[in-house]
Short mmCIF file of C-alpha atoms in Angstrom, two decimals:
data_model
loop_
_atom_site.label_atom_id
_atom_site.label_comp_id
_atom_site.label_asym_id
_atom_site.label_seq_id
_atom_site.Cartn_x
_atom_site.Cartn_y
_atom_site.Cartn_z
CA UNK A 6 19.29 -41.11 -6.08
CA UNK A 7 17.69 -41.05 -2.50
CA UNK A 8 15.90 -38.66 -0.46
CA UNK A 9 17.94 -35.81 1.43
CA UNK A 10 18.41 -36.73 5.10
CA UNK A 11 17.62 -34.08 8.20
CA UNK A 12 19.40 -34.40 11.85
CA UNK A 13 17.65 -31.49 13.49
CA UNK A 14 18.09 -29.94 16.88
CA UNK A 15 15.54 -27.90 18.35
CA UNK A 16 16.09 -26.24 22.60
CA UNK A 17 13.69 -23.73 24.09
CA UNK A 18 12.06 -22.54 26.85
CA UNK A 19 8.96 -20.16 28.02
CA UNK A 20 9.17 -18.51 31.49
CA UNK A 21 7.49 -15.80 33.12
CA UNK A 22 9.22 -13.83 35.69
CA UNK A 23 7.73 -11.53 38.31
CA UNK A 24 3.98 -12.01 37.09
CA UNK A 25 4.88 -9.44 34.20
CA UNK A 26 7.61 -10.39 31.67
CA UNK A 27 6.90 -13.52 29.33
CA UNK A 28 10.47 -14.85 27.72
CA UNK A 29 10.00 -17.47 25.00
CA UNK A 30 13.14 -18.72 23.67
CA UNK A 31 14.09 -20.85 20.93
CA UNK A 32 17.79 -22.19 19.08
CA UNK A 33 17.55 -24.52 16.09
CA UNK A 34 20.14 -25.94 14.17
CA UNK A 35 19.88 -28.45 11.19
CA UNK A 36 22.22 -30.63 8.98
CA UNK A 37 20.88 -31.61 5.12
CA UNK A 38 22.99 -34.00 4.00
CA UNK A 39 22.29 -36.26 0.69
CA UNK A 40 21.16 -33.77 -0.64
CA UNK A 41 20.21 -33.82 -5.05
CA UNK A 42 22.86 -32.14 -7.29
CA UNK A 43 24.22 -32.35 -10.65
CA UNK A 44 28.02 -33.30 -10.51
CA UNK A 45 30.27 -30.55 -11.41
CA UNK A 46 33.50 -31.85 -10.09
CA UNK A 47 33.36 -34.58 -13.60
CA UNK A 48 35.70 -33.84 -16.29
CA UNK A 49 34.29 -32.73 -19.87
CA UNK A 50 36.44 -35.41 -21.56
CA UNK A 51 34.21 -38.33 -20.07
CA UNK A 52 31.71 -37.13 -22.58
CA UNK A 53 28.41 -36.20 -20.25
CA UNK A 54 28.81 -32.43 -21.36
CA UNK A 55 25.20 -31.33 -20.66
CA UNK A 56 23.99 -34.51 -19.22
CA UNK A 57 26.36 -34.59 -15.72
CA UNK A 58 24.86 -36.78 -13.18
CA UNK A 59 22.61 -36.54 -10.28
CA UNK A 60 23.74 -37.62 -7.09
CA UNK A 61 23.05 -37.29 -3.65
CA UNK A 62 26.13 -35.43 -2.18
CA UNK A 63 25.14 -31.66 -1.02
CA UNK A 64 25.31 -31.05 2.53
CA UNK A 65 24.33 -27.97 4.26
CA UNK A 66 23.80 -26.45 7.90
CA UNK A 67 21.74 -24.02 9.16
CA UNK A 68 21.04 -22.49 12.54
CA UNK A 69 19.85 -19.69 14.43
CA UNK A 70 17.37 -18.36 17.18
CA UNK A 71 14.26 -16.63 18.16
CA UNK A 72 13.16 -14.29 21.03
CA UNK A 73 10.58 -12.99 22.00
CA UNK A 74 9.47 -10.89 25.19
CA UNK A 75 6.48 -9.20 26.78
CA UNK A 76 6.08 -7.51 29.64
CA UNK A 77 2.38 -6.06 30.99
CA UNK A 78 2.60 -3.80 34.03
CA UNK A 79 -0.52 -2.13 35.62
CA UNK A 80 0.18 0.95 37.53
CA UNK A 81 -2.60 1.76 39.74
CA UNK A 82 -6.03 1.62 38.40
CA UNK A 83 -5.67 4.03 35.39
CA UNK A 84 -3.15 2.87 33.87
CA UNK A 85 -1.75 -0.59 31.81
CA UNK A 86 1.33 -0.58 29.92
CA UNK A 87 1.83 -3.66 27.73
CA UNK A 88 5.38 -3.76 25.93
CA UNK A 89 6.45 -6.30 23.56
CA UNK A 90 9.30 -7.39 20.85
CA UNK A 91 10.45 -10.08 18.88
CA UNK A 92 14.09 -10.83 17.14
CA UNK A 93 15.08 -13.68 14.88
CA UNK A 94 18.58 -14.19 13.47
CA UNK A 95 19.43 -16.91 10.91
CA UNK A 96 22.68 -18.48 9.26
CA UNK A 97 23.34 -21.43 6.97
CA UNK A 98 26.12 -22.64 5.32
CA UNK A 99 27.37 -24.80 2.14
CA UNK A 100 29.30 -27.86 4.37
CA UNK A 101 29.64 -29.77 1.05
CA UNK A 102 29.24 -28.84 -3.06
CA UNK A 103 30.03 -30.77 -5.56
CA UNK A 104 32.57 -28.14 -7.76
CA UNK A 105 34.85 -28.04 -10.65
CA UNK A 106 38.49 -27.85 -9.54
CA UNK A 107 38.66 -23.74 -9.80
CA UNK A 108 42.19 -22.70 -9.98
CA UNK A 109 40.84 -19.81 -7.31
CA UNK A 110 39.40 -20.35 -4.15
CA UNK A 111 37.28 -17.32 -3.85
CA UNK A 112 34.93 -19.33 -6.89
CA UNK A 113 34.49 -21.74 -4.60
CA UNK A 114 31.04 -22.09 -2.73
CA UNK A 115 31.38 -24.64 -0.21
CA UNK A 116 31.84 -23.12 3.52
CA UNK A 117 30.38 -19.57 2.45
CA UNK A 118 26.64 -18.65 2.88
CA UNK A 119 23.58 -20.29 0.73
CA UNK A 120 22.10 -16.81 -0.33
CA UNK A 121 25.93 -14.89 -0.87
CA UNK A 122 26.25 -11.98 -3.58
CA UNK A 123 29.06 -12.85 -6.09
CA UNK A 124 30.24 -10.02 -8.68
CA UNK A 125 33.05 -8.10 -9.61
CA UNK A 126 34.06 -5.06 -7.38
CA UNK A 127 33.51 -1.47 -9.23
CA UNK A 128 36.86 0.79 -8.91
CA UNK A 129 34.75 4.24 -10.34
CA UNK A 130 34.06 5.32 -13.25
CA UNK A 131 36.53 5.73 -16.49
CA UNK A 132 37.53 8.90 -16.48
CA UNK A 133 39.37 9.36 -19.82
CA UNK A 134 40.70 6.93 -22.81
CA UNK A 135 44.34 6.88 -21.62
CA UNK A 136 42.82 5.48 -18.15
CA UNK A 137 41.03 2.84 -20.25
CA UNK A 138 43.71 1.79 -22.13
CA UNK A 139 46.28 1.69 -19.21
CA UNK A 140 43.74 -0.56 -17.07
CA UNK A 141 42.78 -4.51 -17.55
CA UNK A 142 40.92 -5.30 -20.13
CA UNK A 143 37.45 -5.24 -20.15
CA UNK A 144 36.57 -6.46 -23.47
CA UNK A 145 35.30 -9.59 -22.71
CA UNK A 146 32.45 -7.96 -20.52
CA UNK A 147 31.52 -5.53 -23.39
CA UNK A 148 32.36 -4.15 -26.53
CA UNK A 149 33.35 -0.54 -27.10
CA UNK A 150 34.35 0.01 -23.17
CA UNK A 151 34.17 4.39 -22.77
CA UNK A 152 34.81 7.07 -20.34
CA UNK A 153 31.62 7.05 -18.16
CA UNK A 154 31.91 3.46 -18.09
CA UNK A 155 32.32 1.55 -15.14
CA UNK A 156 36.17 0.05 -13.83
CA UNK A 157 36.29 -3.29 -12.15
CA UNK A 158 39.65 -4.53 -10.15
CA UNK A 159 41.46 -7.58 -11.61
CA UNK A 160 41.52 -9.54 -8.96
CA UNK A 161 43.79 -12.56 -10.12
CA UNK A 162 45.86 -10.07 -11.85
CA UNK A 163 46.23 -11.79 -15.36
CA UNK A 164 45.81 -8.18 -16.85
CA UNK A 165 42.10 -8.60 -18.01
CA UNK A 166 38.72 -8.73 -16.23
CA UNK A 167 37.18 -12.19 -16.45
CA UNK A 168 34.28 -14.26 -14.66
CA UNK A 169 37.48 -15.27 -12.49
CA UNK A 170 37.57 -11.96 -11.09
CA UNK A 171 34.23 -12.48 -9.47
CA UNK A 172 33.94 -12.77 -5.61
CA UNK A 173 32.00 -13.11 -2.84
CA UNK A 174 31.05 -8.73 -2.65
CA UNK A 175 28.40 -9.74 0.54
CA UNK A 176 27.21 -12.82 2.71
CA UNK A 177 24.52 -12.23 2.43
CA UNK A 178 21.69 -11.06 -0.30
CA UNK A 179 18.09 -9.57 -0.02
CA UNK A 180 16.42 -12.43 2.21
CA UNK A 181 17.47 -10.74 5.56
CA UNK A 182 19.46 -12.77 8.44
CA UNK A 183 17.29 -10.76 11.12
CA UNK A 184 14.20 -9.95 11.41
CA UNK A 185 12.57 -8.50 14.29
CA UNK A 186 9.43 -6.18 15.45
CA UNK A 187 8.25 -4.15 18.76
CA UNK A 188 5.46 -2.16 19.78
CA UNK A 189 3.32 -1.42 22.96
CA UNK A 190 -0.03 -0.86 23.80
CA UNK A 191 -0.75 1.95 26.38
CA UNK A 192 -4.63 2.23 28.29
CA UNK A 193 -5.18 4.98 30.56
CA UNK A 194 -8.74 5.43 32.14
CA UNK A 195 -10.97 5.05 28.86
CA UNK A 196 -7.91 6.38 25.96
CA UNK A 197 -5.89 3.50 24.67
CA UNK A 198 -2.81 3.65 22.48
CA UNK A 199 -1.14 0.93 20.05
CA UNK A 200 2.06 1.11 17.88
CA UNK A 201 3.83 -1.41 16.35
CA UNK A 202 7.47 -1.58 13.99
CA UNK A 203 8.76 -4.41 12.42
CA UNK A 204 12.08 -4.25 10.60
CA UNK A 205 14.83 -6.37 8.81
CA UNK A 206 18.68 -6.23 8.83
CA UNK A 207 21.85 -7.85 7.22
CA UNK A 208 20.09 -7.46 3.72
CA UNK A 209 21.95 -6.08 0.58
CA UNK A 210 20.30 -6.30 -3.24
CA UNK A 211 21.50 -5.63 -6.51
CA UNK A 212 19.35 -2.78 -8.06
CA UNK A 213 20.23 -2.74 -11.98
CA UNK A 214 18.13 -5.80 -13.19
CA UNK A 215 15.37 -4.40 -15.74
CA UNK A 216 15.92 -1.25 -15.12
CA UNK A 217 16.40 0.92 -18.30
CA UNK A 218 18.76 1.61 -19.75
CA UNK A 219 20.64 -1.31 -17.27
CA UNK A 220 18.76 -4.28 -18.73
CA UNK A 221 20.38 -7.21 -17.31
CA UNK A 222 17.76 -9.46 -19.83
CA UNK A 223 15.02 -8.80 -21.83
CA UNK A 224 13.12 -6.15 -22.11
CA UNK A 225 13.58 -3.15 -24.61
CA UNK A 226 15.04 -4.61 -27.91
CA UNK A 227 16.60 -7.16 -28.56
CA UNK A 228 20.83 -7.46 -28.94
CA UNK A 229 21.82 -4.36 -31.15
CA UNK A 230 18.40 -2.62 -31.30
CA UNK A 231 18.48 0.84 -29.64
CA UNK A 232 16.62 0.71 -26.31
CA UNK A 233 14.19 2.92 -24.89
CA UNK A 234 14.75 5.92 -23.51
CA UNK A 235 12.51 6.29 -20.74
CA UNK A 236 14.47 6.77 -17.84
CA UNK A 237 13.89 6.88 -13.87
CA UNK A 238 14.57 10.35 -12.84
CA UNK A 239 16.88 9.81 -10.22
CA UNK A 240 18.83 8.19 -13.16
CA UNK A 241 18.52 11.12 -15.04
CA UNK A 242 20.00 13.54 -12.24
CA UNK A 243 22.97 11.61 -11.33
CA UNK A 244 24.39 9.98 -14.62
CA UNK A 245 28.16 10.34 -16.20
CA UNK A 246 27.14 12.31 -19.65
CA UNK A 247 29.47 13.87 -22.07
CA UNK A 248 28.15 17.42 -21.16
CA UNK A 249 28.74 16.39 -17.06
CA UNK A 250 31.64 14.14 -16.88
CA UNK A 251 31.35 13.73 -13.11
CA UNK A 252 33.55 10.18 -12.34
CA UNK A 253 31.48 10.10 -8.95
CA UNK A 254 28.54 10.31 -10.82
CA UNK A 255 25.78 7.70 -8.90
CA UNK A 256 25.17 5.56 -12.81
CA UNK A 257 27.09 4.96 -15.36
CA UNK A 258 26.75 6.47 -19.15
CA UNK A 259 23.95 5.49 -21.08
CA UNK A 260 24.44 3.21 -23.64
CA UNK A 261 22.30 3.13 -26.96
CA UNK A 262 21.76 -0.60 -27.27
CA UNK A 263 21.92 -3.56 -25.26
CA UNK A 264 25.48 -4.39 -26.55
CA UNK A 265 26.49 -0.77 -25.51
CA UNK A 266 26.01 -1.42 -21.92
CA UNK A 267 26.55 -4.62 -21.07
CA UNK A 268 30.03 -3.72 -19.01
CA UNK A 269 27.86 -1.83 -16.88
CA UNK A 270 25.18 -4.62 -15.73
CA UNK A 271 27.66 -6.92 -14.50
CA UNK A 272 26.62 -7.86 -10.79
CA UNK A 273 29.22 -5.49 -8.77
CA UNK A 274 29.35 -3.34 -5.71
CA UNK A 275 28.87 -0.14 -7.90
CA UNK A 276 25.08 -1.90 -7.67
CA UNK A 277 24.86 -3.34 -4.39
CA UNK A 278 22.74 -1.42 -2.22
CA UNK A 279 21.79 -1.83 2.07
CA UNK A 280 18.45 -2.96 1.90
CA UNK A 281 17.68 -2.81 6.06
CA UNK A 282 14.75 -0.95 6.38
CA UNK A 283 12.47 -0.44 9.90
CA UNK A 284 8.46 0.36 9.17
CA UNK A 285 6.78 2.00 11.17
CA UNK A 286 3.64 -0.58 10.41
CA UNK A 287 0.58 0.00 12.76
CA UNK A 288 -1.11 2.87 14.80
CA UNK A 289 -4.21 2.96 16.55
CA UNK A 290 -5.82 5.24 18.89
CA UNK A 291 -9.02 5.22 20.62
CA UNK A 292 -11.34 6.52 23.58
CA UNK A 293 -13.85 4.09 25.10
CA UNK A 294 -17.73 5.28 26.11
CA UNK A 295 -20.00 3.34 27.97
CA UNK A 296 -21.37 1.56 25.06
CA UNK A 297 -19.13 1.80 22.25
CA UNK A 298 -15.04 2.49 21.45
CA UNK A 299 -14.39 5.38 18.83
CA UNK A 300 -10.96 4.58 17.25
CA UNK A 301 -8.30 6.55 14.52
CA UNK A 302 -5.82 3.20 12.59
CA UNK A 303 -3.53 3.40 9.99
CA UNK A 304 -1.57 1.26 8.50
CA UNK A 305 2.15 1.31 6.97
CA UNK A 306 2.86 5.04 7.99
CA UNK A 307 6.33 4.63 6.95
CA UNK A 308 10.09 3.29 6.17
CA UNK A 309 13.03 4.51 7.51
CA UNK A 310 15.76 2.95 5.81
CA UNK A 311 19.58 3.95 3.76
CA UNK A 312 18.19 2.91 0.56
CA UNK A 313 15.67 5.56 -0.86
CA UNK A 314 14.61 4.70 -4.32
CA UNK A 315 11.68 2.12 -3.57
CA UNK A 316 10.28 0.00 -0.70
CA UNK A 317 13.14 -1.69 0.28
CA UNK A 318 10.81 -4.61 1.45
CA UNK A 319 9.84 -5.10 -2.33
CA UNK A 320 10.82 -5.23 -5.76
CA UNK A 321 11.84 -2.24 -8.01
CA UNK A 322 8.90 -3.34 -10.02
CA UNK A 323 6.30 -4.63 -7.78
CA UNK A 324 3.27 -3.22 -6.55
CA UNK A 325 4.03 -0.88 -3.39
CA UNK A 326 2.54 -1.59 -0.13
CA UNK A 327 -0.70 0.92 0.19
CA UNK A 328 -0.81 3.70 3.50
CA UNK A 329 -4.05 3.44 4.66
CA UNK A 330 -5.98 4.87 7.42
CA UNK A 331 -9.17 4.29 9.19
CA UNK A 332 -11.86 5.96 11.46
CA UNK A 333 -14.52 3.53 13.08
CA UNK A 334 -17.08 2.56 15.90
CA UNK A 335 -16.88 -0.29 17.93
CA UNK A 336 -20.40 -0.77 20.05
CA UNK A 337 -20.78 -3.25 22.50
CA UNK A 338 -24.31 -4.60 24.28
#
């Protein structure tokens, strides 16, 4: 073992055009190579089982940019408008993994994204037993596989559903290839005016993990014990059920134990959700006296976004960013 080797390359420029509108640029672009894995690519019958060697053999590239502008314009004596934005875009890239020989080539890693989604891709629901039984089996994802449950496509089509049925469902996952933010500032005679949005794009999650009753892994019970039965109430609303047998229903039946719905947490599209979002993150407005500035803030007004259920910024579970707002007094001597 060594250390992981860099070659990075790194062009920009700052210019300012017309005494108004600042341009700073910037492309990188970056090849690991050497870098730590365990061997996958060794045969079982050479005895390692779980103690494969280390070696230095990863390689991976990444590249992207950054912009950002800003442009200040005074019109007359009354009035200054000061506009401004920012965009950064991001991409990377297994060049090399060391892999077993997979008899598939969409289980393969090397060329696709670091930060990929991989899962099986959801056909509906199961609408009756005689759709079950004339469909791949799904045994080996779950036991006792009923209407309500959901359908994955066999994609190798050897007539079951199988880990080797899993592929790439998006290129990318929750940590967002773009990221950018605007905003202005507006003065005129002694009122003043600031806004500001920042946003994220190219960003998809999977939004069953530890949610009940789609526990993905700990939680409520353990393996055969019935789980809870609190429930979200969106889940609640939209859920396949004996008494509403609706196969577009948004979730799947609820099972009684964890063995009861493990077919339905399997990573999938039926889960994968569009996690772009823009917030509408800063206000602030204000009116300026001789001796002091009286000023209204707030602070993460809102989020405009296709995915509803939570921040999409955060965790399902995590502690949600607070609105706030504030009144003050600025005096100056």
């Amino acid at each position: 073992a060594g250390w992981e080797h860099v070659k990075k390359f790194d062009i920009g420029f700052d210019m300012m055009l017309f005494n108004q509108l600042n341009i700073t640029f910037d492309y990188f672009h970056d090849k690991r190579e050497r870098i730590l894995m365990s061997r996958a690519s060794w045969p079982s019958m050479l005895g390692y089982w779980g103690s494969k060697p280390w070696s230095n053999i990863g390689e991976v590239e990444n590249q992207g940019f950054e912009l950002s502008l800003n442009w200040t314009k005074q019109f007359g004596k009354d009035l200054t408008l000061d506009l401004r934005g920012n965009f950064t875009y991001n991409q990377n890239e297994y060049k090399y993994v060391d892999e077993p020989s997979y008899p598939y080539v969409w289980q393969t890693n090397t060329g696709k994204p670091l930060n990929t989604v991989k899962g099986y891709i959801a056909e509906g629901l199961f609408t009756s037993e005689e759709e079950i039984a004339n469909s791949p089996d799904q045994s080996q994802l779950g036991a006792n596989i009923m209407p309500g449950d959901i359908k994955y496509r066999d994609i190798n089509g050897d007539g079951q559903i199988t880990t080797e049925d899993q592929v790439m469902i998006s290129s990318y996952d929750w940590h967002p290839r773009i990221q950018y933010g605007f905003g202005l500032n507006i003065v005129y005679k002694n009122f003043d005016l600031g806004v500001f949005f920042n946003g994220s794009s190219k960003c998809k999650t999977i939004i069953n993990s530890g949610i009940a009753p789609f526990l993905s892994g700990g939680g409520d019970g353990e393996e055969g014990e019935t789980l809870a039965r609190n429930l979200m109430q969106w889940i609640a609303d939209d859920h396949w059920s004996v008494d509403n047998p609706n196969p577009n229903a948004a979730y799947p039946r609820l099972g009684l134990t964890k063995a009861d719905v493990t077919n339905n947490i399997q990573p999938s599209t039926f889960w994968l959700r569009n996690g772009n979002f823009l917030r509408f993150k800063t206000l602030e407005i204000g009116y300026r006296f001789p001796y002091c500035r009286i000023y209204l803030s707030g602070d993460n007004l809102a989020v405009f976004s296709p995915f509803k259920l939570w921040d999409p910024e955060l965790a399902w579970n995590a502690y949600p960013l607070s609105r706030t707002f504030n009144l003050g007094v600025q005096f100056t001597f």
